[in-house]
Short mmCIF file of C-alpha atoms and ligand atoms in Angstrom, two decimals:
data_model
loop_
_atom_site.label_atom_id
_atom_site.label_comp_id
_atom_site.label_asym_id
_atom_site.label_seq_id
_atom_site.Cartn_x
_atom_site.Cartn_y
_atom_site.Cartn_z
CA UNK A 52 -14.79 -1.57 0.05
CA UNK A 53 -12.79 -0.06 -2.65
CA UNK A 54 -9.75 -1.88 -4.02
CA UNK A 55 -7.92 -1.96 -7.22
CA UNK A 56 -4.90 -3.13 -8.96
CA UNK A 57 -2.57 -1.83 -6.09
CA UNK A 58 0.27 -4.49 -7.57
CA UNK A 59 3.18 -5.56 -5.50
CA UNK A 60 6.24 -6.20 -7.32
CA UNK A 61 9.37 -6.30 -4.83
CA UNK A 62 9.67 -9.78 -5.25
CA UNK A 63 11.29 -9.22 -8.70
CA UNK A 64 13.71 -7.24 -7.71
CA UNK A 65 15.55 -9.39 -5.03
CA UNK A 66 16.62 -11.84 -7.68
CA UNK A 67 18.51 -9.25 -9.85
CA UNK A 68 15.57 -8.20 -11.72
CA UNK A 69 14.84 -4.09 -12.28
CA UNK A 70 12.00 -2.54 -12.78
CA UNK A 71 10.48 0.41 -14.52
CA UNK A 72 6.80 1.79 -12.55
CA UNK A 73 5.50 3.91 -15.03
CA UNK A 74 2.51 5.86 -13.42
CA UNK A 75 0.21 8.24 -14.83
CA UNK A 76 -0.91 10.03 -11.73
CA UNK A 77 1.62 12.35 -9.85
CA UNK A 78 1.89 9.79 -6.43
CA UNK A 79 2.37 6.08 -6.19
CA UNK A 80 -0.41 3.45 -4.48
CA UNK A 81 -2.69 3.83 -6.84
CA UNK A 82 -6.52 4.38 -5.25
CA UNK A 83 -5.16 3.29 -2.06
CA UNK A 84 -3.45 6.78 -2.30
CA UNK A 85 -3.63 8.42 1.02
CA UNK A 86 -2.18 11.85 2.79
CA UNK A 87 -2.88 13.85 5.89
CA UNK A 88 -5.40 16.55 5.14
CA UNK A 89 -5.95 20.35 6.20
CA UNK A 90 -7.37 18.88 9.13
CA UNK A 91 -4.14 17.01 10.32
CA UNK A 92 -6.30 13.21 9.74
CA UNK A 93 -4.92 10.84 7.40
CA UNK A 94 -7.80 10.08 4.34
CA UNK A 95 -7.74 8.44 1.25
CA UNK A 96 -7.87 10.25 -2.24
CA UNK A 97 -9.81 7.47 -3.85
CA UNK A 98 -12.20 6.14 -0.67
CA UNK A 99 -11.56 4.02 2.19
CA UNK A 100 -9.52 0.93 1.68
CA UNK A 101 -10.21 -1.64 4.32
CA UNK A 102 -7.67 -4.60 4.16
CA UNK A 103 -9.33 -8.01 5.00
CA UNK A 104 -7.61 -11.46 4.20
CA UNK A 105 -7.84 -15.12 4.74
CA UNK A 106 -4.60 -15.65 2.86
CA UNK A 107 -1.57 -16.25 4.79
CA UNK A 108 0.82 -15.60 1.98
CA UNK A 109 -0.58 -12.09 1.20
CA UNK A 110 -0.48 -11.82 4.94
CA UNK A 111 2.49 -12.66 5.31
CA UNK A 112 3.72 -10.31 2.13
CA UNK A 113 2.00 -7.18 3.23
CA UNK A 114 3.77 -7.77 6.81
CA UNK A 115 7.44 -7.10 5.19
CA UNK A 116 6.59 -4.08 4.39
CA UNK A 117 4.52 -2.21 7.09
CA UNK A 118 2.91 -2.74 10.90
CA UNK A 119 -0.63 -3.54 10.78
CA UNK A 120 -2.50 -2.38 13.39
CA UNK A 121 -5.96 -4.71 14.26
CA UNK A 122 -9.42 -2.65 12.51
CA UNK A 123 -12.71 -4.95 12.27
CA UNK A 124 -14.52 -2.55 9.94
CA UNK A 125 -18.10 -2.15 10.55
CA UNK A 126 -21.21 -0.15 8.48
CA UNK A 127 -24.30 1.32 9.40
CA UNK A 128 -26.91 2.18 7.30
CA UNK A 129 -29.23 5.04 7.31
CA UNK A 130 -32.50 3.49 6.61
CA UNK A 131 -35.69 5.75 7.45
CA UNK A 132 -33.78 7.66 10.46
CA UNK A 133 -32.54 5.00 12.02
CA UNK A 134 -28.75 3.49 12.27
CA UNK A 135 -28.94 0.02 11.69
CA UNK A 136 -25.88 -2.61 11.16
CA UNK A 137 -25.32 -4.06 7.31
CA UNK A 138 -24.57 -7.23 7.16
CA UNK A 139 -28.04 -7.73 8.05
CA UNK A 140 -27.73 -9.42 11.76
CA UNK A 141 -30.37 -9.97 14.57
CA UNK A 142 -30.09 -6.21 15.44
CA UNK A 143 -31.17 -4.90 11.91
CA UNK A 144 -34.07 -7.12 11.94
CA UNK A 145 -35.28 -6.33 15.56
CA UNK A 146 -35.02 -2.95 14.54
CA UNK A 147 -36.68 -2.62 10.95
CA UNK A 148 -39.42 -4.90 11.98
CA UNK A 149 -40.00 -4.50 15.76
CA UNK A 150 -38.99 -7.65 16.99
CA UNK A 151 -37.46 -9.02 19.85
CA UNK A 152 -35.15 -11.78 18.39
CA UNK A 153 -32.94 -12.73 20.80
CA UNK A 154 -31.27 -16.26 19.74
CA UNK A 155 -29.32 -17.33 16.52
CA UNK A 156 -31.94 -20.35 16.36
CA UNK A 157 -34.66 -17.38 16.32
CA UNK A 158 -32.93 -15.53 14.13
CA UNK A 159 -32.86 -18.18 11.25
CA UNK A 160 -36.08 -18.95 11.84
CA UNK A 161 -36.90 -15.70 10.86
CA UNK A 162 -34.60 -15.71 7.99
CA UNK A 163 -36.41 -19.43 6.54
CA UNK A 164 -39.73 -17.56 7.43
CA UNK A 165 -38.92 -14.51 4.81
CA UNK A 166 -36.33 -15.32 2.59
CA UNK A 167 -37.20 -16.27 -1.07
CA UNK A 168 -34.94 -19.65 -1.75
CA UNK A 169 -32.93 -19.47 -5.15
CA UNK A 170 -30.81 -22.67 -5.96
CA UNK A 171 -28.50 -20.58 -7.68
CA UNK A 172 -29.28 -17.45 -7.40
CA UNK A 173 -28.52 -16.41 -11.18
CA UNK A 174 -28.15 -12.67 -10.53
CA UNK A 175 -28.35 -9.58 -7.65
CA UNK A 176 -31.64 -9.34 -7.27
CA UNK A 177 -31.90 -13.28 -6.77
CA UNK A 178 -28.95 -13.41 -4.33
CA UNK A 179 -30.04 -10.71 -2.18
CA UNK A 180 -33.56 -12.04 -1.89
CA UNK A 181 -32.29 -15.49 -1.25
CA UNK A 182 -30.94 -14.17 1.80
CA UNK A 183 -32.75 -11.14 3.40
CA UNK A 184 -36.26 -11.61 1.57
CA UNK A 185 -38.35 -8.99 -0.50
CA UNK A 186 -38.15 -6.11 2.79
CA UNK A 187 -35.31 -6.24 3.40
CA UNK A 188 -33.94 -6.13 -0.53
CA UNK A 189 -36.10 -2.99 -1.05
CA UNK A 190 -34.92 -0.81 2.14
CA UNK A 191 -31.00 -1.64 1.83
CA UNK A 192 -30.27 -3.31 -1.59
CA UNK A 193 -31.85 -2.43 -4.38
CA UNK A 194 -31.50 1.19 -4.65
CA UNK A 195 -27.92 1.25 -3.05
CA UNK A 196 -27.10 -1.14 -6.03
CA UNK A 197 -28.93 1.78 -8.67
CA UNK A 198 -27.02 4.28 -7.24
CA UNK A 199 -23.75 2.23 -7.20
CA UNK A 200 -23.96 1.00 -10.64
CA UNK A 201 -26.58 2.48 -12.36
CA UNK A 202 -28.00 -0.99 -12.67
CA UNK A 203 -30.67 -2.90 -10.64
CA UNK A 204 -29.71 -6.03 -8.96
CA UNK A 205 -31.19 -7.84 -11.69
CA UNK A 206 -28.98 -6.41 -14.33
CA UNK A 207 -25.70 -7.36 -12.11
CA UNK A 208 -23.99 -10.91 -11.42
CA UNK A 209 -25.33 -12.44 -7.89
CA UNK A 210 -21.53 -11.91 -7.01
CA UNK A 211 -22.20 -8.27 -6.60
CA UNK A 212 -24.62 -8.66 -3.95
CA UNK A 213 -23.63 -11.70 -2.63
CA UNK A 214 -20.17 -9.74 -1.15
CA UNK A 215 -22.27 -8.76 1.55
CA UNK A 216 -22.81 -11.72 4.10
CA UNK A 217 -26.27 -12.24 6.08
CA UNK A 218 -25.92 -13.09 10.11
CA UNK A 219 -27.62 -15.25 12.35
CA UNK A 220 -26.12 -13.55 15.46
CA UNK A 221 -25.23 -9.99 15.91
CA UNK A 222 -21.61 -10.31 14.53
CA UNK A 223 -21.67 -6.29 12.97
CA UNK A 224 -18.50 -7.03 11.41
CA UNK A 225 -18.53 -6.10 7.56
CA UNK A 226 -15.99 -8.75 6.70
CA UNK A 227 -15.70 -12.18 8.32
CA UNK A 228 -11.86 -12.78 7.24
CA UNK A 229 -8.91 -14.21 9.92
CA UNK A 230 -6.80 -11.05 9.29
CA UNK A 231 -8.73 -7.52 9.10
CA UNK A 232 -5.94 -4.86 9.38
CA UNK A 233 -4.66 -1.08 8.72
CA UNK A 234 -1.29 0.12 7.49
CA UNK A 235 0.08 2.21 10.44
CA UNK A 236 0.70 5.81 8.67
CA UNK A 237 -1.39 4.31 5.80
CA UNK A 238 -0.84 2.66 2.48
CA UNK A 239 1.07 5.48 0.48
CA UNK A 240 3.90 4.36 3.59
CA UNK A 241 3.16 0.82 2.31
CA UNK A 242 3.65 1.25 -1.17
CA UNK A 243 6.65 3.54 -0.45
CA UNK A 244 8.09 0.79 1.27
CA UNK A 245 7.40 -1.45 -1.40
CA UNK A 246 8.98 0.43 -3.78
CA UNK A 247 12.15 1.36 -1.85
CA UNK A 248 14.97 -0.28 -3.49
CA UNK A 249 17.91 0.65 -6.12
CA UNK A 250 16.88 -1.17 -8.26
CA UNK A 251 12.97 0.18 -9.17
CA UNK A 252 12.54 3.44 -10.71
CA UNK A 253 9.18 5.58 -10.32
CA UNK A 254 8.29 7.65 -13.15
CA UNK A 255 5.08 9.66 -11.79
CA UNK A 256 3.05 12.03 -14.17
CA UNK A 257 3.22 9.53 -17.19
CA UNK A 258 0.90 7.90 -19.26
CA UNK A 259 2.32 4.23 -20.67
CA UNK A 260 0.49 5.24 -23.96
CA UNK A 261 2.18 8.27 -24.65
CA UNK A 262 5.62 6.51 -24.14
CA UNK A 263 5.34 3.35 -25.46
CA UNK A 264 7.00 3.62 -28.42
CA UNK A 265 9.80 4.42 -26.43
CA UNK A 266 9.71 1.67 -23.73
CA UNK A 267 11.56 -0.83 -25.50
CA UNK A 268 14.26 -3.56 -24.18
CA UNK A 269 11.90 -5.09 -21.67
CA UNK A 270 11.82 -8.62 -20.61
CA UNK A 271 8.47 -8.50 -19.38
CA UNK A 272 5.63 -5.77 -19.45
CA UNK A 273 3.19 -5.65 -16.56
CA UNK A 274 -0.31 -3.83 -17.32
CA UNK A 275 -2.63 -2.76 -14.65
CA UNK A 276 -4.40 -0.22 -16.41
CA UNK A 277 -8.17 -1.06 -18.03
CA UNK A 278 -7.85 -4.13 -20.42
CA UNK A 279 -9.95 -2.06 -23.18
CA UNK A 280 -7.63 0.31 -23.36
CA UNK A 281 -4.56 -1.10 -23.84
CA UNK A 282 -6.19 -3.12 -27.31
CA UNK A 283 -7.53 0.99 -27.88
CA UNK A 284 -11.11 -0.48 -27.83
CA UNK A 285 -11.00 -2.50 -30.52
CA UNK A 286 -14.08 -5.02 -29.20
CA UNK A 287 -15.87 -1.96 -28.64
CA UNK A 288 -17.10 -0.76 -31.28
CA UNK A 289 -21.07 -1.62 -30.34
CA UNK A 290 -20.77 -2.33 -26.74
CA UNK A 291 -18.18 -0.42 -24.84
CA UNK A 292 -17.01 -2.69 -21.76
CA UNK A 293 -18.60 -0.86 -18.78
CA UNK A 294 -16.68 0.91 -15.80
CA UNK A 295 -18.17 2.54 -12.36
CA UNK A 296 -15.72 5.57 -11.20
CA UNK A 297 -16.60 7.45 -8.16
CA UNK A 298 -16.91 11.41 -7.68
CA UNK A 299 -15.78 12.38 -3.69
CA UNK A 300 -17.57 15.60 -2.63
CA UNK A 301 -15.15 16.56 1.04
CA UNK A 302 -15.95 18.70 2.88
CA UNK A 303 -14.63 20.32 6.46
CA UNK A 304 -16.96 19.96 9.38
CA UNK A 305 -16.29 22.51 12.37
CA UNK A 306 -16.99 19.77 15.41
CA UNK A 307 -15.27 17.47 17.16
CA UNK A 308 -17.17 14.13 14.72
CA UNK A 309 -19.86 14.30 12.44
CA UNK A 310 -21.39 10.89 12.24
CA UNK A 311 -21.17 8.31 15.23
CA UNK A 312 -19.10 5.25 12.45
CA UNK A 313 -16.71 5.68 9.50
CA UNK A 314 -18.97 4.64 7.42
CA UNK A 315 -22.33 5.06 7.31
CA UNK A 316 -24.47 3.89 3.66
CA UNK A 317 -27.45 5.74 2.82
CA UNK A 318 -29.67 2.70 0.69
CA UNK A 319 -32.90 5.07 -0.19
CA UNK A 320 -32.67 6.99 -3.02
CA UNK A 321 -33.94 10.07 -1.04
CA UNK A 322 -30.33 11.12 -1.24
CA UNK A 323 -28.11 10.55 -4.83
CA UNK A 324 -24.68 9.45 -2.87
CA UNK A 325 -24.08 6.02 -2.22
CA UNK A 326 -22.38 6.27 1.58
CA UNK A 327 -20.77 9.10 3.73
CA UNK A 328 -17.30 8.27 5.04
CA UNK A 329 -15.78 10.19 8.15
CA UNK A 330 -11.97 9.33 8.13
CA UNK A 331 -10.97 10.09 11.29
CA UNK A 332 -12.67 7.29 12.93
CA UNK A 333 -9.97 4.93 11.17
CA UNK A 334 -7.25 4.62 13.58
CA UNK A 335 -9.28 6.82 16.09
CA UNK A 336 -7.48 9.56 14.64
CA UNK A 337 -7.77 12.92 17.19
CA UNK A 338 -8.60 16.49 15.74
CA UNK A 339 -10.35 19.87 16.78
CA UNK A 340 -12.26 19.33 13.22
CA UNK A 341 -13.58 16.73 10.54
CA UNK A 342 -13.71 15.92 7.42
CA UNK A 343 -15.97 13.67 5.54
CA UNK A 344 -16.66 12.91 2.22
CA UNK A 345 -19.71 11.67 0.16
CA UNK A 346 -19.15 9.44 -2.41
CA UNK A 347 -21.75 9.66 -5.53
CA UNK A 348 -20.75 7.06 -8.49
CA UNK A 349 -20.56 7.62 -11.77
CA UNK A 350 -19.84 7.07 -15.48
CA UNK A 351 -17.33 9.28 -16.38
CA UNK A 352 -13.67 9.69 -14.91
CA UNK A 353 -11.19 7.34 -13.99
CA UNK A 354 -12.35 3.62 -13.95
CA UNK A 355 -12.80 2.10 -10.40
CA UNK A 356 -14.92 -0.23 -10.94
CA UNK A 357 -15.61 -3.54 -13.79
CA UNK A 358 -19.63 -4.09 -14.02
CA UNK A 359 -19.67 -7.62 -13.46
CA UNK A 360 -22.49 -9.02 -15.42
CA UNK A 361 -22.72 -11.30 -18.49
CA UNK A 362 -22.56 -8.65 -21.14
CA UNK A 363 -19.62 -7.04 -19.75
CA UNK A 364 -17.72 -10.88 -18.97
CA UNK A 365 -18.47 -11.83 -23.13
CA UNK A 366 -16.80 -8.23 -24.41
CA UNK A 367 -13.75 -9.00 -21.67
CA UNK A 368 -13.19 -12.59 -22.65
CA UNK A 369 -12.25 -11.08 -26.61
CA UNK A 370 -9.37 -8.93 -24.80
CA UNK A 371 -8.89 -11.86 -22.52
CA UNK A 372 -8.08 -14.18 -25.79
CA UNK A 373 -5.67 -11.19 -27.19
CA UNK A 374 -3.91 -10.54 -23.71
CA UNK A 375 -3.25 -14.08 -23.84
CA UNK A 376 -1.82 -14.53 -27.08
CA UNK A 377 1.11 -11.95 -25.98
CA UNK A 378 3.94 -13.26 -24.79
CA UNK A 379 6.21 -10.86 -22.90
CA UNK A 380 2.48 -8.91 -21.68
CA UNK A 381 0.67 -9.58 -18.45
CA UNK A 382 -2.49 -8.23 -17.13
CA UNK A 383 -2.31 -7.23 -13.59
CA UNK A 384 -5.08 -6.26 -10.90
CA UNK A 385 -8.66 -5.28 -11.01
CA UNK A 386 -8.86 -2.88 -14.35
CA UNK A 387 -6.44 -5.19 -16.42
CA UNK A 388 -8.43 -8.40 -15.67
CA UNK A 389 -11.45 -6.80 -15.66
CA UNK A 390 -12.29 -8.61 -12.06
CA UNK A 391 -13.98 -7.01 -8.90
CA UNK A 392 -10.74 -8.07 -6.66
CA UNK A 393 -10.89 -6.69 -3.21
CA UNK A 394 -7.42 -5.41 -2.29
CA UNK A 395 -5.81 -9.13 -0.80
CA UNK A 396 -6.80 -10.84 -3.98
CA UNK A 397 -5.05 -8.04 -6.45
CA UNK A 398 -2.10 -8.86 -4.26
CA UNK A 399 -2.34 -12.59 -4.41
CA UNK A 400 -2.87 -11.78 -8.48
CA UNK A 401 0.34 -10.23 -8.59
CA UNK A 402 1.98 -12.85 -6.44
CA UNK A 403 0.52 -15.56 -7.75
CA UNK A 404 1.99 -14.65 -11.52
CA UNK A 405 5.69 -13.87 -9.84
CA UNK A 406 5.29 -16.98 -8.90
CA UNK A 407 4.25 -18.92 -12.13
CA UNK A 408 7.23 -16.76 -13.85
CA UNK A 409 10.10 -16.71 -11.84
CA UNK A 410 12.23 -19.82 -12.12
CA UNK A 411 14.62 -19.24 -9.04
CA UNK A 412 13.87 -21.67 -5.71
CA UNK A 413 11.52 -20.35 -3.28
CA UNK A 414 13.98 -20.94 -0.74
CA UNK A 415 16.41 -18.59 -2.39
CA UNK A 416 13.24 -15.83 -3.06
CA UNK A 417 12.34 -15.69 0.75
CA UNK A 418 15.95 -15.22 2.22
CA UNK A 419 16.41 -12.67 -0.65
CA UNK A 420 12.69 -10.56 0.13
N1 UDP B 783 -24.79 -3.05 -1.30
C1 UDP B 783 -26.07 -2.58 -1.08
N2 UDP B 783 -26.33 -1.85 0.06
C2 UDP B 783 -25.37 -1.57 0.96
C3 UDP B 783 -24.06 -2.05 0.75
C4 UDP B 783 -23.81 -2.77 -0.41
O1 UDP B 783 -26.97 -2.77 -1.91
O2 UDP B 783 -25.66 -0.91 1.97
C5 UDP B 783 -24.55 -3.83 -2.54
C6 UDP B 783 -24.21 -2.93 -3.72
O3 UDP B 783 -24.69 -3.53 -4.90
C7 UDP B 783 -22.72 -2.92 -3.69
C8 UDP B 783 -22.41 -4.36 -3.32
O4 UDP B 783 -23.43 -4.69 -2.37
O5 UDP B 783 -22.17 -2.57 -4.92
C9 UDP B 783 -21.05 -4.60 -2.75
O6 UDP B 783 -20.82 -3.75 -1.64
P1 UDP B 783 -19.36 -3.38 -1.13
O7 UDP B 783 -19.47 -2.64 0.14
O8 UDP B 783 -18.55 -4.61 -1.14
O9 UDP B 783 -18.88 -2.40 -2.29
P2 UDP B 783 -17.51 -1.54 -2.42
O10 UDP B 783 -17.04 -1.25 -1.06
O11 UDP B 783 -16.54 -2.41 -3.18
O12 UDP B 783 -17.91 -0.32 -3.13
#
């Protein structure tokens, strides 16, 4: 689901360091940005984030700083009227085809019997096929992915597609990861939390490139805005490096729920939005009324989204080379390294550089966090 650049940063400050958040937008956390609505049930601003790890450390980091309450996100999909689980499992197929597929052995049978094998898949349209076969691509991929990037399969990376697992069983989980998890009182507490110490200063409603002249004396500079940008575009003068942003159309629904799962994709192009996501199902959050919000992506507005595919990863690695030749510059998170990180892995970015910079024992790091 959608992540970004959310970048933790406490760990500077318990060895002496301070720190200067400079944010554009008038609240902290980023698109994990969250607050109670007219309705009285926590959503998100910038669409549902769904935390999902198998790394202990980010874990383990993310535990400091709020309670995590168990949530094994799962999707339906609207296909033709019906409500059928994505990841594609032994229920999605029994459904869409009219079988009775009972057994995991059965079920990959079925699989061998329809897929189309690709060594290496070498881009969406290849991966997904790989996997589910040509049906199965054409009801719940391909136009999903049009929608979502305003690019086929075949125009993306075979990452893209190949986020999305394919069961054997009738696992409906969307993720398969050891730790799947929610913020109680949601991220914006998180990040709050994070940021909660004397020594880090917030400066909301502020854009870095209005100010820079002035932000001077630092040791280090962190950047987790779009790499593009901060270089103002100077690869770009053919081929502009490609973003996906996302336009949220809410809305206020007088019943008690709208739609029987938080999140329910709608893969035909009968309909222009991508998915439909009813927040009050997250947490099992009680209310007289509900909202829910359709999310249609676009081109213009804030970048959400990098476009992984080959084009995009040649115009990056340019910026890459000039990020790199800074010294006292580092690119942080999903827009700055122009990578589709899901939430855990813009954490582990962050921690991992701490990490490679800081020079003071780990022993002396973890007493002091
Ligand atoms: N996707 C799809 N149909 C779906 C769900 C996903 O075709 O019902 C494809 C689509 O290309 C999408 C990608 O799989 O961009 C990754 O999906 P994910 O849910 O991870 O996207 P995110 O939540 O990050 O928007």
């Amino acid at each position: 689901m959608t992540t970004d650049g959310c970048v933790p940063i406490r760990s500077s400050i318990a060895i002496g360091k301070k720190v200067l958040v400079i944010e554009k937008r008038d609240h902290i956390a980023g698109n994990c940005y969250d607050y109670i609505d007219e309705n009285g049930i926590l959503v998100s601003k910038y669409g549902a984030h769904l935390f999902h790890t198998n790394e202990e450390q980010v874990w383990d980091y993310v535990n400091r700083y709020a309670n995590w309450y168990n949530w094994e996100h799962k999707v339906v999909a609207k296909v033709e009227g019906d409500l059928l689980p994505i990841p594609v499992n032994i229920t999605t197929v029994n459904k869409i085809f009219g079988l009775n597929i009972n057994s995991e052995e059965e079920m990959k049978t079925w699989l061998d019997e329809n897929r189309e094998p690709y060594l290496n898949p070498s881009n969406g349209k290849e991966a997904a096929l790989n996997k589910v076969g040509a049906v199965l691509y054409e009801k719940m991929f391909r136009h999903y992915t049009k929608k979502q990037w305003d690019k086929y399969p075949e125009e993306l990376d075979a990452s893209v597609l190949d986020r999305i697992p394919v069961r054997s069983n009738y696992d409906d989980r969307y993720f398969s990861d050891t730790y799947q998890a929610l913020p109680e009182g949601g991220y914006t507490k998180l990040f709050d939390a994070i940021l909660d110490h004397p020594n880090i200063k917030v400066v909301l409603n502020t854009d870095y490139f209005d100010i820079k002249d002035q932000v001077k004396g630092y040791d280090k500079l962190f950047y987790t805005g779009p790499i593009d940008r901060f270089f103002e575009f100077k690869h770009s003068l053919d081929d502009k490096l490609e973003y996906r942003s996302i336009n949220f159309a809410s809305e206020t629904i007088d019943a008690e729920f709208f739609q029987e799962n938080s999140v329910v994709n709608y893969p035909g192009n009968e309909v222009g939005f991508t998915r439909i996501i009813e927040y009050k199902h997250f947490g099992n959050q009680a209310s007289e009324k509900t909202t829910v919000v359709k999310e249609f992506t676009t081109d213009v507005g804030d970048p959400y989204y990098p476009v992984p595919n080959a084009k995009n990863q040649t115009i990056y690695e340019k910026y890459k080379a000039d990020a790199e030749a800074l010294t006292d510059v580092y690119f942080v998170g999903r827009l700055a390294n122009y990578k589709y990180f899901n939430m855990d892995q813009a954490f582990k970015n962050a921690l991992d550089l701490f990490k490679a910079l800081e020079t003071t024992p780990e022993s002396l790091i973890q007493e002091a966090i």
